[in-house]
PDB file of C-alpha atoms in Angstrom:
ATOM      1  CA  MET A 133     -76.984 -17.798 -61.204  1.00  0.00           C
ATOM      2  CA  SER A 134     -80.090 -18.130 -59.105  1.00  0.00           C
ATOM      3  CA  LYS A 135     -81.453 -15.170 -57.177  1.00  0.00           C
ATOM      4  CA  LEU A 136     -79.693 -14.418 -53.912  1.00  0.00           C
ATOM      5  CA  HIS A 137     -81.990 -14.439 -50.923  1.00  0.00           C
ATOM      6  CA  GLU A 138     -82.104 -11.719 -48.299  1.00  0.00           C
ATOM      7  CA  LEU A 139     -83.103 -11.620 -44.633  1.00  0.00           C
ATOM      8  CA  GLU A 140     -86.672 -10.781 -45.655  1.00  0.00           C
ATOM      9  CA  ASP A 141     -86.932 -14.030 -47.621  1.00  0.00           C
ATOM     10  CA  VAL A 142     -85.857 -16.036 -44.576  1.00  0.00           C
ATOM     11  CA  LEU A 143     -88.339 -14.195 -42.355  1.00  0.00           C
ATOM     12  CA  ASN A 144     -91.172 -14.680 -44.846  1.00  0.00           C
ATOM     13  CA  ALA A 145     -90.411 -18.398 -45.085  1.00  0.00           C
ATOM     14  CA  CYS A 146     -90.238 -19.042 -41.344  1.00  0.00           C
ATOM     15  CA  SER A 147     -93.196 -16.798 -40.500  1.00  0.00           C
ATOM     16  CA  THR A 148     -95.466 -19.408 -42.114  1.00  0.00           C
ATOM     17  CA  TYR A 149     -94.888 -21.665 -39.101  1.00  0.00           C
ATOM     18  CA  LEU A 150     -93.239 -19.453 -36.440  1.00  0.00           C
ATOM     19  CA  THR A 151     -95.872 -17.145 -34.996  1.00  0.00           C
ATOM     20  CA  ASN A 152     -94.150 -16.022 -31.803  1.00  0.00           C
ATOM     21  CA  PRO A 153     -92.643 -12.500 -32.225  1.00  0.00           C
ATOM     22  CA  GLU A 154     -89.794 -13.489 -29.902  1.00  0.00           C
ATOM     23  CA  SER A 155     -88.788 -16.258 -32.316  1.00  0.00           C
ATOM     24  CA  ILE A 156     -88.554 -13.795 -35.204  1.00  0.00           C
ATOM     25  CA  GLU A 157     -86.542 -11.416 -33.014  1.00  0.00           C
ATOM     26  CA  ILE A 158     -83.975 -14.125 -32.232  1.00  0.00           C
ATOM     27  CA  ILE A 159     -83.521 -14.766 -35.956  1.00  0.00           C
ATOM     28  CA  LYS A 160     -83.189 -11.068 -36.779  1.00  0.00           C
ATOM     29  CA  ASN A 161     -80.626 -10.505 -34.020  1.00  0.00           C
ATOM     30  CA  ALA A 162     -78.557 -13.448 -35.234  1.00  0.00           C
ATOM     31  CA  TYR A 163     -78.629 -12.073 -38.769  1.00  0.00           C
ATOM     32  CA  TYR A 164     -77.502  -8.575 -37.766  1.00  0.00           C
ATOM     33  CA  PHE A 165     -74.725  -9.990 -35.579  1.00  0.00           C
ATOM     34  CA  MET A 166     -73.547 -12.241 -38.417  1.00  0.00           C
ATOM     35  CA  GLU A 167     -73.709  -9.399 -40.932  1.00  0.00           C
ATOM     36  CA  GLU A 168     -71.436  -7.256 -38.789  1.00  0.00           C
ATOM     37  CA  LYS A 169     -68.945 -10.035 -38.052  1.00  0.00           C
ATOM     38  CA  HIS A 170     -68.589 -11.140 -41.693  1.00  0.00           C
ATOM     39  CA  LYS A 171     -68.868  -7.681 -43.263  1.00  0.00           C
ATOM     40  CA  ASP A 172     -65.346  -7.683 -44.796  1.00  0.00           C
ATOM     41  CA  GLN A 173     -65.384 -11.283 -45.974  1.00  0.00           C
ATOM     42  CA  TYR A 174     -66.102 -12.516 -49.485  1.00  0.00           C
ATOM     43  CA  ARG A 175     -66.546 -15.895 -51.112  1.00  0.00           C
ATOM     44  CA  LYS A 176     -64.478 -17.154 -54.062  1.00  0.00           C
ATOM     45  CA  SER A 177     -67.401 -16.200 -56.291  1.00  0.00           C
ATOM     46  CA  GLY A 178     -66.925 -12.562 -55.230  1.00  0.00           C
ATOM     47  CA  GLU A 179     -70.179 -12.373 -53.264  1.00  0.00           C
ATOM     48  CA  PRO A 180     -70.207 -11.028 -49.697  1.00  0.00           C
ATOM     49  CA  TYR A 181     -69.861 -13.987 -47.338  1.00  0.00           C
ATOM     50  CA  LYS A 182     -73.141 -13.183 -45.612  1.00  0.00           C
ATOM     51  CA  TYR A 183     -75.058 -14.555 -48.607  1.00  0.00           C
ATOM     52  CA  HIS A 184     -73.788 -18.057 -47.933  1.00  0.00           C
ATOM     53  CA  LEU A 185     -75.153 -17.842 -44.401  1.00  0.00           C
ATOM     54  CA  ILE A 186     -78.465 -16.408 -45.586  1.00  0.00           C
ATOM     55  CA  GLU A 187     -78.826 -19.320 -48.030  1.00  0.00           C
ATOM     56  CA  VAL A 188     -78.069 -21.828 -45.268  1.00  0.00           C
ATOM     57  CA  ALA A 189     -80.745 -20.238 -43.068  1.00  0.00           C
ATOM     58  CA  TYR A 190     -83.189 -20.208 -45.987  1.00  0.00           C
ATOM     59  CA  ILE A 191     -82.599 -23.917 -46.680  1.00  0.00           C
ATOM     60  CA  LEU A 192     -83.219 -24.627 -42.994  1.00  0.00           C
ATOM     61  CA  THR A 193     -86.636 -22.941 -43.113  1.00  0.00           C
ATOM     62  CA  SER A 194     -87.772 -25.551 -45.657  1.00  0.00           C
ATOM     63  CA  PHE A 195     -87.595 -28.104 -42.821  1.00  0.00           C
ATOM     64  CA  ASN A 196     -89.677 -25.973 -40.435  1.00  0.00           C
ATOM     65  CA  VAL A 197     -86.871 -25.863 -37.890  1.00  0.00           C
ATOM     66  CA  GLY A 198     -87.080 -23.700 -34.799  1.00  0.00           C
ATOM     67  CA  PRO A 199     -85.669 -20.202 -34.282  1.00  0.00           C
ATOM     68  CA  THR A 200     -82.518 -21.375 -32.473  1.00  0.00           C
ATOM     69  CA  THR A 201     -81.602 -23.641 -35.406  1.00  0.00           C
ATOM     70  CA  ILE A 202     -82.103 -20.829 -37.929  1.00  0.00           C
ATOM     71  CA  ALA A 203     -80.095 -18.478 -35.703  1.00  0.00           C
ATOM     72  CA  ALA A 204     -77.317 -21.073 -35.503  1.00  0.00           C
ATOM     73  CA  GLY A 205     -77.489 -21.382 -39.289  1.00  0.00           C
ATOM     74  CA  PHE A 206     -76.707 -17.670 -39.565  1.00  0.00           C
ATOM     75  CA  LEU A 207     -73.951 -17.925 -36.947  1.00  0.00           C
ATOM     76  CA  HIS A 208     -72.351 -21.284 -37.689  1.00  0.00           C
ATOM     77  CA  ASP A 209     -69.140 -19.819 -39.180  1.00  0.00           C
ATOM     78  CA  THR A 210     -68.626 -16.904 -36.777  1.00  0.00           C
ATOM     79  CA  VAL A 211     -66.473 -18.769 -34.254  1.00  0.00           C
ATOM     80  CA  GLU A 212     -64.350 -20.405 -36.950  1.00  0.00           C
ATOM     81  CA  ASP A 213     -63.968 -17.463 -39.347  1.00  0.00           C
ATOM     82  CA  THR A 214     -64.151 -14.308 -37.185  1.00  0.00           C
ATOM     83  CA  ASP A 215     -62.914 -13.074 -33.814  1.00  0.00           C
ATOM     84  CA  THR A 216     -66.159 -14.202 -32.169  1.00  0.00           C
ATOM     85  CA  THR A 217     -65.860 -16.566 -29.208  1.00  0.00           C
ATOM     86  CA  LEU A 218     -68.281 -19.290 -28.207  1.00  0.00           C
ATOM     87  CA  GLU A 219     -68.765 -17.496 -24.907  1.00  0.00           C
ATOM     88  CA  GLU A 220     -69.889 -14.406 -26.800  1.00  0.00           C
ATOM     89  CA  ILE A 221     -72.424 -16.445 -28.768  1.00  0.00           C
ATOM     90  CA  GLU A 222     -73.776 -17.960 -25.554  1.00  0.00           C
ATOM     91  CA  GLU A 223     -74.003 -14.572 -23.856  1.00  0.00           C
ATOM     92  CA  LYS A 224     -75.901 -12.981 -26.738  1.00  0.00           C
ATOM     93  CA  PHE A 225     -78.023 -15.878 -27.997  1.00  0.00           C
ATOM     94  CA  GLY A 226     -78.191 -18.445 -25.230  1.00  0.00           C
ATOM     95  CA  GLU A 227     -76.754 -21.851 -24.418  1.00  0.00           C
ATOM     96  CA  ASP A 228     -78.768 -23.732 -27.065  1.00  0.00           C
ATOM     97  CA  VAL A 229     -77.556 -21.618 -30.008  1.00  0.00           C
ATOM     98  CA  ALA A 230     -73.971 -21.769 -28.702  1.00  0.00           C
ATOM     99  CA  PHE A 231     -74.233 -25.564 -28.435  1.00  0.00           C
ATOM    100  CA  LEU A 232     -75.337 -25.845 -32.071  1.00  0.00           C
ATOM    101  CA  VAL A 233     -72.653 -23.454 -33.345  1.00  0.00           C
ATOM    102  CA  ASN A 234     -69.998 -25.371 -31.420  1.00  0.00           C
ATOM    103  CA  GLY A 235     -71.203 -28.675 -32.865  1.00  0.00           C
ATOM    104  CA  VAL A 236     -71.041 -27.424 -36.461  1.00  0.00           C
ATOM    105  CA  THR A 237     -67.612 -25.858 -35.829  1.00  0.00           C
ATOM    106  CA  LYS A 238     -66.227 -29.205 -34.612  1.00  0.00           C
ATOM    107  CA  ILE A 239     -67.546 -30.997 -37.687  1.00  0.00           C
ATOM    108  CA  SER A 240     -66.061 -28.334 -39.978  1.00  0.00           C
ATOM    109  CA  LYS A 241     -62.648 -28.799 -38.374  1.00  0.00           C
ATOM    110  CA  LEU A 242     -62.943 -32.550 -38.896  1.00  0.00           C
ATOM    111  CA  SER A 243     -63.710 -32.038 -42.591  1.00  0.00           C
ATOM    112  CA  LYS A 244     -60.584 -29.900 -43.004  1.00  0.00           C
ATOM    113  CA  GLY A 245     -58.331 -32.716 -41.825  1.00  0.00           C
ATOM    114  CA  SER A 246     -56.564 -35.086 -44.180  1.00  0.00           C
ATOM    115  CA  TYR A 247     -59.306 -36.906 -46.057  1.00  0.00           C
ATOM    116  CA  GLU A 248     -57.062 -39.932 -46.560  1.00  0.00           C
ATOM    117  CA  ASP A 249     -56.886 -40.403 -42.786  1.00  0.00           C
ATOM    118  CA  TYR A 250     -60.484 -41.553 -42.752  1.00  0.00           C
ATOM    119  CA  GLN A 251     -62.420 -44.307 -44.392  1.00  0.00           C
ATOM    120  CA  ALA A 252     -65.803 -42.912 -45.472  1.00  0.00           C
ATOM    121  CA  GLU A 253     -67.760 -45.160 -43.103  1.00  0.00           C
ATOM    122  CA  ASN A 254     -65.602 -44.226 -40.114  1.00  0.00           C
ATOM    123  CA  HIS A 255     -65.841 -40.563 -41.060  1.00  0.00           C
ATOM    124  CA  ARG A 256     -69.639 -40.786 -41.083  1.00  0.00           C
ATOM    125  CA  LYS A 257     -69.632 -42.476 -37.671  1.00  0.00           C
ATOM    126  CA  ILE A 258     -67.381 -39.772 -36.233  1.00  0.00           C
ATOM    127  CA  PHE A 259     -69.550 -37.109 -37.832  1.00  0.00           C
ATOM    128  CA  ILE A 260     -72.718 -38.451 -36.220  1.00  0.00           C
ATOM    129  CA  ALA A 261     -71.052 -39.199 -32.869  1.00  0.00           C
ATOM    130  CA  MET A 262     -69.765 -35.635 -32.634  1.00  0.00           C
ATOM    131  CA  ALA A 263     -73.179 -34.204 -33.387  1.00  0.00           C
ATOM    132  CA  LYS A 264     -75.050 -34.999 -30.184  1.00  0.00           C
ATOM    133  CA  ASP A 265     -78.055 -33.125 -31.517  1.00  0.00           C
ATOM    134  CA  LEU A 266     -79.719 -33.884 -34.854  1.00  0.00           C
ATOM    135  CA  ARG A 267     -80.024 -30.145 -35.512  1.00  0.00           C
ATOM    136  CA  VAL A 268     -76.241 -29.923 -35.853  1.00  0.00           C
ATOM    137  CA  ILE A 269     -76.353 -32.439 -38.702  1.00  0.00           C
ATOM    138  CA  ILE A 270     -79.221 -30.587 -40.396  1.00  0.00           C
ATOM    139  CA  ILE A 271     -77.285 -27.296 -40.299  1.00  0.00           C
ATOM    140  CA  LYS A 272     -74.153 -28.967 -41.664  1.00  0.00           C
ATOM    141  CA  LEU A 273     -76.133 -30.600 -44.484  1.00  0.00           C
ATOM    142  CA  ALA A 274     -77.660 -27.227 -45.394  1.00  0.00           C
ATOM    143  CA  ASP A 275     -74.167 -25.714 -45.333  1.00  0.00           C
ATOM    144  CA  ARG A 276     -72.789 -28.427 -47.621  1.00  0.00           C
ATOM    145  CA  LEU A 277     -75.760 -28.187 -49.981  1.00  0.00           C
ATOM    146  CA  HIS A 278     -75.194 -24.488 -50.598  1.00  0.00           C
ATOM    147  CA  ASN A 279     -71.456 -25.045 -50.963  1.00  0.00           C
ATOM    148  CA  MET A 280     -72.195 -27.646 -53.644  1.00  0.00           C
ATOM    149  CA  ARG A 281     -74.597 -25.278 -55.393  1.00  0.00           C
ATOM    150  CA  THR A 282     -71.765 -22.734 -55.676  1.00  0.00           C
ATOM    151  CA  LEU A 283     -68.929 -25.174 -56.366  1.00  0.00           C
ATOM    152  CA  SER A 284     -68.278 -23.768 -59.844  1.00  0.00           C
ATOM    153  CA  SER A 285     -66.177 -20.958 -58.329  1.00  0.00           C
ATOM    154  CA  HIS A 286     -63.500 -23.487 -57.244  1.00  0.00           C
ATOM    155  CA  ARG A 287     -60.679 -24.975 -59.301  1.00  0.00           C
ATOM    156  CA  PRO A 288     -61.577 -28.257 -61.107  1.00  0.00           C
ATOM    157  CA  GLU A 289     -59.320 -30.355 -58.853  1.00  0.00           C
ATOM    158  CA  LYS A 290     -60.899 -28.816 -55.738  1.00  0.00           C
ATOM    159  CA  GLN A 291     -64.364 -29.443 -57.174  1.00  0.00           C
ATOM    160  CA  LYS A 292     -63.608 -33.151 -57.489  1.00  0.00           C
ATOM    161  CA  ILE A 293     -62.253 -33.411 -53.931  1.00  0.00           C
ATOM    162  CA  ILE A 294     -65.305 -31.680 -52.426  1.00  0.00           C
ATOM    163  CA  ALA A 295     -67.708 -33.684 -54.596  1.00  0.00           C
ATOM    164  CA  LYS A 296     -66.017 -36.960 -53.599  1.00  0.00           C
ATOM    165  CA  GLU A 297     -66.305 -36.128 -49.906  1.00  0.00           C
ATOM    166  CA  THR A 298     -69.931 -35.105 -50.408  1.00  0.00           C
ATOM    167  CA  ILE A 299     -71.024 -38.272 -52.206  1.00  0.00           C
ATOM    168  CA  GLU A 300     -69.227 -40.551 -49.738  1.00  0.00           C
ATOM    169  CA  ILE A 301     -70.151 -38.793 -46.494  1.00  0.00           C
ATOM    170  CA  TYR A 302     -72.883 -36.165 -46.701  1.00  0.00           C
ATOM    171  CA  ALA A 303     -75.285 -37.759 -49.207  1.00  0.00           C
ATOM    172  CA  PRO A 304     -75.414 -41.079 -47.266  1.00  0.00           C
ATOM    173  CA  ILE A 305     -76.112 -39.214 -44.012  1.00  0.00           C
ATOM    174  CA  ALA A 306     -78.966 -37.310 -45.677  1.00  0.00           C
ATOM    175  CA  HIS A 307     -80.278 -40.656 -46.961  1.00  0.00           C
ATOM    176  CA  ARG A 308     -80.129 -42.260 -43.518  1.00  0.00           C
ATOM    177  CA  LEU A 309     -81.983 -39.318 -42.027  1.00  0.00           C
ATOM    178  CA  GLY A 310     -84.676 -39.585 -44.713  1.00  0.00           C
ATOM    179  CA  ILE A 311     -83.950 -36.114 -46.129  1.00  0.00           C
ATOM    180  CA  ASN A 312     -84.441 -37.139 -49.733  1.00  0.00           C
ATOM    181  CA  SER A 313     -84.525 -33.598 -51.143  1.00  0.00           C
ATOM    182  CA  ILE A 314     -80.974 -32.898 -49.930  1.00  0.00           C
ATOM    183  CA  LYS A 315     -79.722 -36.394 -50.774  1.00  0.00           C
ATOM    184  CA  SER A 316     -80.981 -36.215 -54.359  1.00  0.00           C
ATOM    185  CA  GLU A 317     -79.638 -32.730 -55.028  1.00  0.00           C
ATOM    186  CA  LEU A 318     -76.249 -33.577 -53.531  1.00  0.00           C
ATOM    187  CA  GLU A 319     -76.019 -36.683 -55.718  1.00  0.00           C
ATOM    188  CA  ASP A 320     -76.940 -34.699 -58.844  1.00  0.00           C
ATOM    189  CA  LEU A 321     -74.388 -31.983 -58.080  1.00  0.00           C
ATOM    190  CA  CYS A 322     -71.667 -34.525 -57.303  1.00  0.00           C
ATOM    191  CA  LEU A 323     -72.257 -36.277 -60.609  1.00  0.00           C
ATOM    192  CA  ARG A 324     -71.955 -32.932 -62.398  1.00  0.00           C
ATOM    193  CA  TYR A 325     -68.424 -32.436 -61.061  1.00  0.00           C
ATOM    194  CA  THR A 326     -67.105 -36.004 -60.884  1.00  0.00           C
ATOM    195  CA  LYS A 327     -68.531 -37.321 -64.160  1.00  0.00           C
ATOM    196  CA  PRO A 328     -69.559 -34.308 -66.275  1.00  0.00           C
ATOM    197  CA  ASP A 329     -69.914 -36.409 -69.461  1.00  0.00           C
ATOM    198  CA  VAL A 330     -72.402 -38.760 -67.797  1.00  0.00           C
ATOM    199  CA  TYR A 331     -74.209 -35.813 -66.191  1.00  0.00           C
ATOM    200  CA  ASN A 332     -74.615 -33.976 -69.524  1.00  0.00           C
ATOM    201  CA  ASP A 333     -75.694 -37.176 -71.285  1.00  0.00           C
ATOM    202  CA  ILE A 334     -78.441 -37.706 -68.695  1.00  0.00           C
ATOM    203  CA  LEU A 335     -79.592 -34.093 -69.082  1.00  0.00           C
ATOM    204  CA  GLU A 336     -79.846 -34.513 -72.846  1.00  0.00           C
ATOM    205  CA  LYS A 337     -81.857 -37.717 -72.470  1.00  0.00           C
ATOM    206  CA  LEU A 338     -84.145 -36.101 -69.919  1.00  0.00           C
ATOM    207  CA  ASP A 339     -84.743 -33.154 -72.255  1.00  0.00           C
ATOM    208  CA  ALA A 340     -85.533 -35.545 -75.107  1.00  0.00           C
ATOM    209  CA  SER A 341     -87.903 -37.550 -72.901  1.00  0.00           C
ATOM    210  CA  ARG A 342     -89.581 -34.366 -71.721  1.00  0.00           C
ATOM    211  CA  GLU A 343     -90.156 -33.208 -75.298  1.00  0.00           C
ATOM    212  CA  GLU A 344     -91.547 -36.601 -76.263  1.00  0.00           C
ATOM    213  CA  LEU A 345     -93.871 -36.588 -73.249  1.00  0.00           C
ATOM    214  CA  ASN A 346     -95.092 -33.084 -74.108  1.00  0.00           C
ATOM    215  CA  ASN A 347     -95.912 -34.228 -77.634  1.00  0.00           C
ATOM    216  CA  VAL A 348     -97.888 -37.197 -76.287  1.00  0.00           C
ATOM    217  CA  LEU A 349     -99.804 -34.931 -73.911  1.00  0.00           C
ATOM    218  CA  LEU A 350    -100.629 -32.495 -76.734  1.00  0.00           C
ATOM    219  CA  GLU A 351    -101.973 -35.372 -78.859  1.00  0.00           C
ATOM    220  CA  MET A 352    -104.110 -36.573 -75.947  1.00  0.00           C
ATOM    221  CA  LYS A 353    -105.389 -33.048 -75.382  1.00  0.00           C
ATOM    222  CA  ASP A 354    -106.393 -32.723 -79.058  1.00  0.00           C
ATOM    223  CA  SER A 355    -108.122 -36.106 -78.991  1.00  0.00           C
ATOM    224  CA  ILE A 356    -110.081 -35.236 -75.842  1.00  0.00           C
ATOM    225  CA  SER A 357    -111.032 -31.840 -77.288  1.00  0.00           C
ATOM    226  CA  GLU A 358    -112.411 -33.520 -80.439  1.00  0.00           C
ATOM    227  CA  ILE A 359    -114.470 -35.974 -78.386  1.00  0.00           C
ATOM    228  CA  LEU A 360    -115.864 -33.178 -76.214  1.00  0.00           C
ATOM    229  CA  THR A 361    -116.707 -31.054 -79.258  1.00  0.00           C
ATOM    230  CA  GLU A 362    -118.424 -33.961 -81.052  1.00  0.00           C
ATOM    231  CA  ASN A 363    -120.594 -34.514 -77.990  1.00  0.00           C
ATOM    232  CA  GLY A 364    -121.426 -30.870 -77.530  1.00  0.00           C
ATOM    233  CA  ILE A 365    -119.525 -30.588 -74.253  1.00  0.00           C
TER     234      ILE A 365
END
């Protein structure tokens, strides 16, 4: 399992492009509020729920998003999974953060409906229509990416359902938005759970290709070294 990030990691990442102290304060306040609200909740993996929200916020920093988007990343499950109201979010963090949290909450409720009720293309259209702000989509993609990274804690049948939804809905949206890093990782993770034999076969071939490439590079290095030595360089 990869290292779990903490608040400090998020702050270090966003401080490379957010220089206003007020921006950092908004992010910190959102974190502490989230930590309190989710303090008794745990994921299927056994980790405190807050780590999912930290990872979502950390993923968001890689896109140089603003402080309200990172704050909403921390808070995006509070209305759905705790006793927090949208009015409380707006009062404490402002209308913009509340708007983003509300948008992600609506999309999450849509995803929990009967999957068979939607064709993938219609589902994508509804998804985008409901998200009147691109930042809502970015937060939801970050949320889905971390959920896919931790999918191993679910039952095999649940893994396949989530992976199918991801490859048919979330990966195409990431592609259309030009977010290739998320698209590619989602596709790789989906393949791992929907076609594990194909996934493992590709890994083996990649490892073999990598070893072959390393051998070629070593031979080139030796040849260049000989030429340099012969010429007194």
